[in-house]
Amino acid sequence: MPVVVVTGSCGLIGSEVSMFFARQGFQVHGVDDNHRAVFFGREGDTSWVLEHLRRQIPGYRHAALDIRDREGVLALIDQVRPDLIIHTAAQPSHDRAAAIPFLDFEVNALGTLHILEATRRSCPESPFIHMSTNKVYGDRPNAIALKETATRYEYDDPAFENGIPEDFSIDQSKHSLFGASKVAADVMVQEYGRYFNMPTCCLRGGCLTGPNHSGVELHGFLSYLIKCNVEGREYKVYGYQGKQVRDNIHSQDVARFMFEFWKAPRVAEVYNLGGGKANACSILEAFRMAEQKTGRPMAHRYVEENRSGDHICYYSDLRKMKAHYPGWDITKNLNHIFDEIAASWMARLAAPTANSIE
Ligand SMILES: NC(=O)c1ccc[n+]([C@@H]2O[C@H](COP(=O)([O-])OP(=O)(O)OC[C@H]3O[C@@H](n4cnc5c(N)ncnc54)[C@H](O)[C@@H]3O)[C@@H](O)[C@H]2O)c1
């Protein structure tokens, strides 16, 4: 039975990945010390997810280990010697990082180095999949010519008709401290691939989402937006008239891509893993879709100033992923994603103790 170590196993992506790989017959070792509750407080608490993983995954093993603990990480990877490492543990918020710069860098950059080096020492042949982010491109996508429609911004340059490709520059733009710590991790993961010939890949995520997300204002755009709609809570829109565009990908499609990489790993690869053009929407469009799904009006307030370094329009060019892995495609469209998240929040808020994961 192949063994996978999933860091951040109680997070949105980590929990989905853990369930998915368990279904593929893997022994799952999760690593998560519930740091999300440290970053975001009670609302970010993921202990309910851990209970769920323990109930649902036969033989699930868990280490409540802080990935900043170098000796702990080296010892764990050496003891487990996994066949696959999926690294999703992170401080994931663009906006939160400025208030906690040391913690953000230690978790995102140094924590990643700990796991990479532990892998090199104990199981260098095992594929290493790192969740990176489109924030590594900084605000450079904002320099692309745009056109404005009634509900969104759209690229007005044929070179980006299919979205942002992987060779887009990550240099000389504003990233936020989070984006910068993730650049450090991303480049280090690539370097362990190129320098040590290890099968590593960086997945530069767009908006990753799904019904398992503990969405909070500072992280988890769609999950939080739909939660606000269901609760009748006010959603704050920061700048760009609410026409800023994001591409959304269901966490199951993320896990499915990881499985393709596991079956045919490559060295030092980088992929822009988002929903692509077809799964992109603006905040205004997301409001209308949420209202249609729940039948409840969307309360919102407009704040003139945009979030620092925020993308005006971003969607991933999926062509490289599809060329390298023709068996992979998006299986959950935007409509489906909205249905699932709305149903999940309605159930979770109606019976808060009955949090559930599909
Ligand atoms: N969700 C998105 O929209 C999105 C978009 C692009 C990239 N990403 C990336 O995907 C990855 C996963 O994101 P997510 O949305 O699942 O985040 P998440 O916050 O839901 O999950 C991260 C998990 O890591 C754990 N963790 C954090 N610091 C830790 C530490 N020091 N030691 C052990 N565990 C720790 C947290 O407790 C949490 O459960 C991150 O690298 C993030 O940057 C996410």
XYZ file of C-alpha atoms and ligand atoms in Angstrom:
402
model
C 0.000 0.000 0.000
C 1.587 3.334 -1.024
C 1.993 5.880 1.758
C 1.289 9.605 1.395
C 2.209 12.344 3.832
C -0.209 15.267 3.560
C 0.851 18.398 5.415
C -2.007 20.738 6.315
C -4.308 17.697 6.242
C -7.092 19.515 8.100
C -7.176 22.457 5.706
C -9.383 22.835 2.661
C -6.990 21.230 0.211
C -5.259 18.894 2.643
C -8.518 17.301 3.825
C -9.827 16.820 0.300
C -6.499 15.354 -0.773
C -6.403 13.039 2.247
C -9.885 11.683 1.510
C -9.124 11.363 -2.190
C -5.828 9.467 -1.768
C -7.367 7.214 0.890
C -9.990 6.270 -1.716
C -7.169 5.488 -4.160
C -5.794 2.962 -1.645
C -3.080 5.065 0.015
C -2.165 4.940 3.686
C -2.572 8.584 4.756
C -0.345 10.313 7.300
C -1.658 13.790 8.050
C 0.405 16.605 9.549
C -1.499 19.568 10.974
C -1.248 21.420 14.288
C -4.406 23.537 13.712
C -2.374 26.656 13.065
C -5.342 27.967 11.058
C -6.967 28.736 14.422
C -3.841 30.710 15.388
C -3.959 32.697 12.134
C -7.726 33.347 12.039
C -9.127 32.633 15.510
C -12.085 30.439 16.381
C -13.692 30.671 12.934
C -10.598 29.143 11.368
C -10.530 26.199 13.757
C -10.200 22.908 11.877
C -10.406 20.414 14.749
C -13.795 19.227 13.387
C -11.996 18.212 10.185
C -9.499 16.104 12.128
C -12.334 14.259 13.850
C -13.865 13.643 10.463
C -10.630 12.326 8.930
C -10.210 9.967 11.872
C -13.746 8.669 11.405
C -13.690 8.391 7.626
C -10.197 7.205 6.705
C -9.350 3.670 7.838
C -5.947 3.652 9.549
C -5.542 7.438 9.288
C -2.446 8.547 11.202
C -2.026 12.104 12.400
C 0.894 14.161 13.672
C -0.065 17.455 15.342
C 3.373 18.666 14.324
C 4.355 22.270 13.601
C 6.264 22.241 10.301
C 8.558 24.916 11.761
C 9.908 22.167 14.036
C 12.923 21.086 11.959
C 13.940 18.058 14.019
C 10.336 16.917 14.284
C 9.853 17.095 10.508
C 13.149 15.313 9.743
C 12.274 12.541 12.219
C 8.705 12.092 10.942
C 9.629 11.821 7.257
C 12.485 9.471 8.096
C 10.186 7.266 10.139
C 7.313 7.219 7.613
C 9.406 7.247 4.381
C 6.366 8.156 2.275
C 5.986 7.281 -1.401
C 4.392 10.683 -2.013
C 4.517 14.034 -0.207
C 1.770 16.608 -0.671
C 2.597 19.861 1.031
C -0.442 22.066 1.663
C 0.309 23.416 5.179
C 0.669 27.183 5.041
C -0.238 30.588 6.321
C -2.585 31.101 3.363
C -3.738 34.717 3.624
C -2.410 37.555 1.486
C -3.789 40.169 3.896
C -2.954 38.490 7.196
C 0.781 38.178 6.505
C 1.684 41.837 7.122
C 0.545 41.541 10.766
C 2.568 38.345 11.354
C 5.635 38.611 9.074
C 7.945 36.279 11.022
C 5.311 33.604 11.509
C 4.226 33.856 7.856
C 7.783 33.422 6.554
C 8.699 30.709 9.033
C 5.668 28.608 8.108
C 5.602 29.241 4.359
C 9.274 29.432 3.443
C 11.218 27.724 6.216
C 8.557 25.058 6.838
C 8.677 24.146 3.135
C 12.477 23.876 3.260
C 12.203 21.525 6.254
C 9.902 19.184 4.360
C 11.969 19.339 1.163
C 15.224 18.578 2.938
C 13.612 15.805 4.972
C 12.386 14.295 1.690
C 15.817 14.576 0.074
C 17.439 12.828 3.045
C 14.912 10.018 3.479
C 12.986 9.415 0.233
C 14.374 11.530 -2.636
C 12.634 9.418 -5.292
C 9.167 10.184 -3.910
C 7.159 12.800 -5.827
C 6.877 16.072 -3.911
C 3.806 18.190 -4.711
C 3.769 21.711 -3.357
C 0.720 23.973 -3.206
C 1.959 27.310 -4.413
C -0.225 30.272 -5.377
C -0.893 32.692 -8.217
C 0.229 35.438 -5.804
C 3.814 34.523 -6.830
C 3.098 36.638 -9.929
C 2.579 39.615 -7.634
C 0.457 42.406 -9.087
C 2.123 42.099 -12.500
C -1.073 40.686 -14.081
C -2.589 44.143 -13.378
C -0.265 45.585 -16.058
C -2.080 43.596 -18.793
C -4.473 45.732 -20.871
C -8.048 45.264 -19.621
C -11.513 46.032 -20.851
C -14.430 46.711 -18.526
C -17.878 45.235 -19.032
C -21.024 45.819 -16.964
C -20.070 43.115 -14.467
C -16.342 42.370 -14.792
C -12.858 43.201 -16.047
C -11.531 41.098 -18.901
C -8.105 40.831 -20.590
C -7.877 43.063 -23.660
C -4.692 41.485 -24.998
C -4.875 38.431 -27.285
C -1.658 37.081 -25.702
C -3.677 36.340 -22.553
C -6.877 35.190 -24.175
C -6.476 31.790 -22.467
C -5.256 33.249 -19.186
C -1.909 33.577 -17.396
C 0.745 31.041 -18.464
C 3.489 29.572 -16.251
C 6.296 31.597 -17.894
C 4.721 34.874 -16.748
C 7.305 36.844 -14.734
C 7.307 36.489 -10.948
C 9.871 39.286 -10.639
C 9.715 43.008 -9.807
C 6.121 43.409 -8.761
C 4.216 43.810 -5.493
C 3.454 40.434 -3.921
C 2.384 41.123 -0.321
C 4.553 39.498 2.341
C 2.533 36.304 1.842
C 3.266 36.300 -1.903
C 6.954 36.821 -1.165
C 7.156 33.964 1.352
C 5.352 31.743 -1.166
C 7.808 32.798 -3.920
C 10.653 31.690 -1.646
C 8.976 28.296 -1.164
C 8.077 27.945 -4.861
C 11.629 28.664 -6.038
C 13.061 26.318 -3.398
C 10.751 23.483 -4.533
C 11.848 24.060 -8.131
C 15.488 24.140 -7.011
C 15.267 20.784 -5.200
C 13.912 19.448 -8.490
C 16.569 20.953 -10.739
C 19.567 20.746 -8.402
C 18.904 17.315 -6.875
C 16.876 15.898 -9.774
C 13.903 15.243 -7.511
C 10.352 14.838 -8.904
C 8.936 18.095 -7.529
C 6.133 20.274 -8.772
C 4.625 23.607 -7.754
C 0.907 24.086 -8.266
C 0.224 27.810 -8.456
C -3.359 27.848 -7.305
C -6.069 30.280 -8.333
C -9.074 30.308 -5.983
C -9.278 26.783 -4.628
C -12.592 26.033 -3.091
C -15.152 23.459 -2.105
C -17.671 22.518 0.551
C -15.011 21.650 3.178
C -13.624 25.154 3.449
C -13.695 26.953 6.810
C -13.906 30.229 4.840
C -13.038 33.415 6.735
C -12.962 37.024 5.566
C -9.217 37.027 4.979
C -9.063 33.688 3.172
C -11.466 31.634 1.114
C -13.243 34.025 -1.263
C -16.211 31.973 -2.499
C -16.711 30.005 0.688
C -16.815 33.193 2.753
C -18.984 35.055 0.230
C -21.589 32.291 0.212
C -21.424 31.954 3.994
C -22.209 35.695 4.276
C -25.143 35.270 1.911
C -26.571 32.321 3.851
C -26.138 34.111 7.203
C -27.356 37.483 5.921
C -23.990 38.909 6.933
C -22.528 41.935 5.138
C -19.749 41.169 2.641
C -17.164 43.916 2.112
C -16.046 44.540 -1.465
C -12.599 46.141 -1.670
C -12.231 48.331 -4.765
C -12.415 47.701 -8.534
C -16.257 48.181 -8.346
C -16.567 44.484 -7.451
C -15.553 43.658 -11.021
C -12.330 41.882 -10.054
C -12.200 38.418 -11.623
C -11.032 35.155 -10.004
C -10.883 31.635 -11.378
C -12.306 28.971 -9.099
C -11.371 25.326 -8.960
C -12.983 22.641 -6.841
C -10.588 20.955 -4.427
C -11.482 17.548 -5.917
C -10.166 18.672 -9.290
C -7.006 19.783 -7.486
C -6.644 16.309 -5.918
C -7.308 14.648 -9.277
C -4.437 16.598 -10.837
C -2.114 15.558 -8.003
C -3.011 11.938 -8.690
C -2.096 12.371 -12.370
C 1.271 13.817 -11.311
C 1.839 10.883 -8.941
C 1.233 8.415 -11.782
C 3.638 10.188 -14.155
C 5.894 12.508 -12.150
C 8.181 15.052 -13.790
C 11.101 17.055 -12.411
C 10.918 20.692 -11.253
C 7.581 21.412 -12.896
C 5.316 24.412 -12.380
C 1.604 24.510 -13.230
C -1.031 27.209 -12.932
C -3.795 25.242 -11.287
C -7.000 27.222 -11.376
C -10.485 26.963 -12.756
C -9.394 28.643 -15.991
C -11.439 31.025 -18.090
C -14.619 28.907 -17.961
C -14.697 28.903 -14.127
C -13.860 32.596 -13.704
C -16.289 35.111 -12.214
C -16.232 38.597 -10.753
C -17.457 39.404 -7.242
C -20.594 41.043 -8.702
C -21.286 37.899 -10.722
C -20.672 35.736 -7.643
C -23.252 37.804 -5.712
C -25.896 37.109 -8.359
C -25.097 33.400 -8.439
C -25.211 33.116 -4.636
C -28.586 34.878 -4.589
C -29.947 32.529 -7.236
C -28.786 29.466 -5.299
C -30.067 30.450 -1.868
C -32.935 32.797 -2.721
C -31.485 35.242 -0.166
C -30.343 38.806 -0.970
C -26.616 39.529 -0.778
C -25.836 42.246 1.751
C -22.650 44.077 0.885
C -20.706 47.248 1.497
C -18.300 48.820 -0.953
C -14.903 49.976 0.311
C -13.222 52.295 -2.213
C -9.645 51.174 -1.557
C -8.651 47.855 -3.094
C -6.587 45.285 -1.213
C -2.904 46.040 -1.622
C -1.435 44.137 -4.591
C -4.804 42.500 -5.357
C -5.346 41.155 -8.871
C -7.896 43.015 -11.020
C -8.337 40.071 -13.340
C -6.722 36.680 -12.983
C -7.434 33.363 -14.555
C -5.077 30.492 -15.233
C -4.041 29.234 -18.639
C -4.687 25.492 -18.247
C -3.122 24.427 -21.552
C 0.231 23.239 -20.134
C -1.511 21.057 -17.534
C -3.766 19.528 -20.146
C -0.858 18.969 -22.554
C 1.272 17.181 -19.919
C -1.669 15.283 -18.423
C -4.340 14.747 -21.101
C -6.336 12.574 -18.689
C -7.044 15.595 -16.501
C -9.647 18.303 -16.974
C -11.985 20.414 -14.842
C -14.962 18.242 -13.853
C -16.826 20.681 -11.575
C -18.065 23.849 -13.222
C -18.899 27.072 -11.418
C -22.581 26.228 -11.139
C -21.773 22.916 -9.463
C -19.274 24.577 -7.101
C -21.871 27.140 -5.991
C -24.462 24.411 -5.407
C -22.099 22.394 -3.214
C -20.817 25.305 -1.136
C -24.286 26.759 -0.565
C -25.658 23.355 0.498
C -22.700 22.793 2.815
C -23.028 26.181 4.560
C -26.774 25.803 4.958
C -26.275 22.420 6.624
C -23.321 23.543 8.768
C -24.988 26.733 9.976
C -28.285 24.977 10.690
C -26.514 22.384 12.842
C -23.041 23.701 13.736
C -21.972 20.461 15.389
C -22.866 18.472 12.294
C -20.040 19.778 10.121
C -19.638 17.396 7.279
C -17.221 16.534 4.541
C -18.328 14.695 1.445
N -7.571 28.211 -0.862
C -7.122 28.930 -1.886
O -7.883 29.641 -2.530
C -5.685 28.845 -2.306
C -5.306 29.493 -3.476
C -4.008 29.395 -3.917
C -3.089 28.679 -3.192
N -3.466 28.057 -2.050
C -2.453 27.322 -1.290
O -2.906 26.007 -1.019
C -2.394 25.590 0.244
C -3.539 25.122 1.116
O -4.481 26.162 1.239
P -5.844 25.938 1.996
O -6.828 26.838 1.372
O -6.125 24.477 2.106
O -5.448 26.528 3.419
P -6.016 26.105 4.842
O -5.681 27.228 5.764
O -7.438 25.672 4.718
O -5.137 24.822 5.201
C -3.792 24.911 5.639
C -3.647 23.960 6.819
O -2.269 23.995 7.225
C -2.239 23.962 8.636
N -0.993 24.604 9.077
C -0.695 25.908 8.953
N 0.498 26.163 9.491
C 0.972 24.982 9.983
C 2.153 24.602 10.663
N 3.075 25.504 10.997
N 2.331 23.303 10.975
C 1.371 22.377 10.678
N 0.212 22.688 10.044
C 0.014 23.979 9.717
C -3.470 24.744 9.084
O -3.876 24.406 10.396
C -4.499 24.366 8.031
O -5.317 23.283 8.437
C -1.599 26.780 0.807
O -0.257 26.626 0.480
C -2.168 27.953 0.043
O -1.238 29.011 -0.068
C -4.755 28.110 -1.579
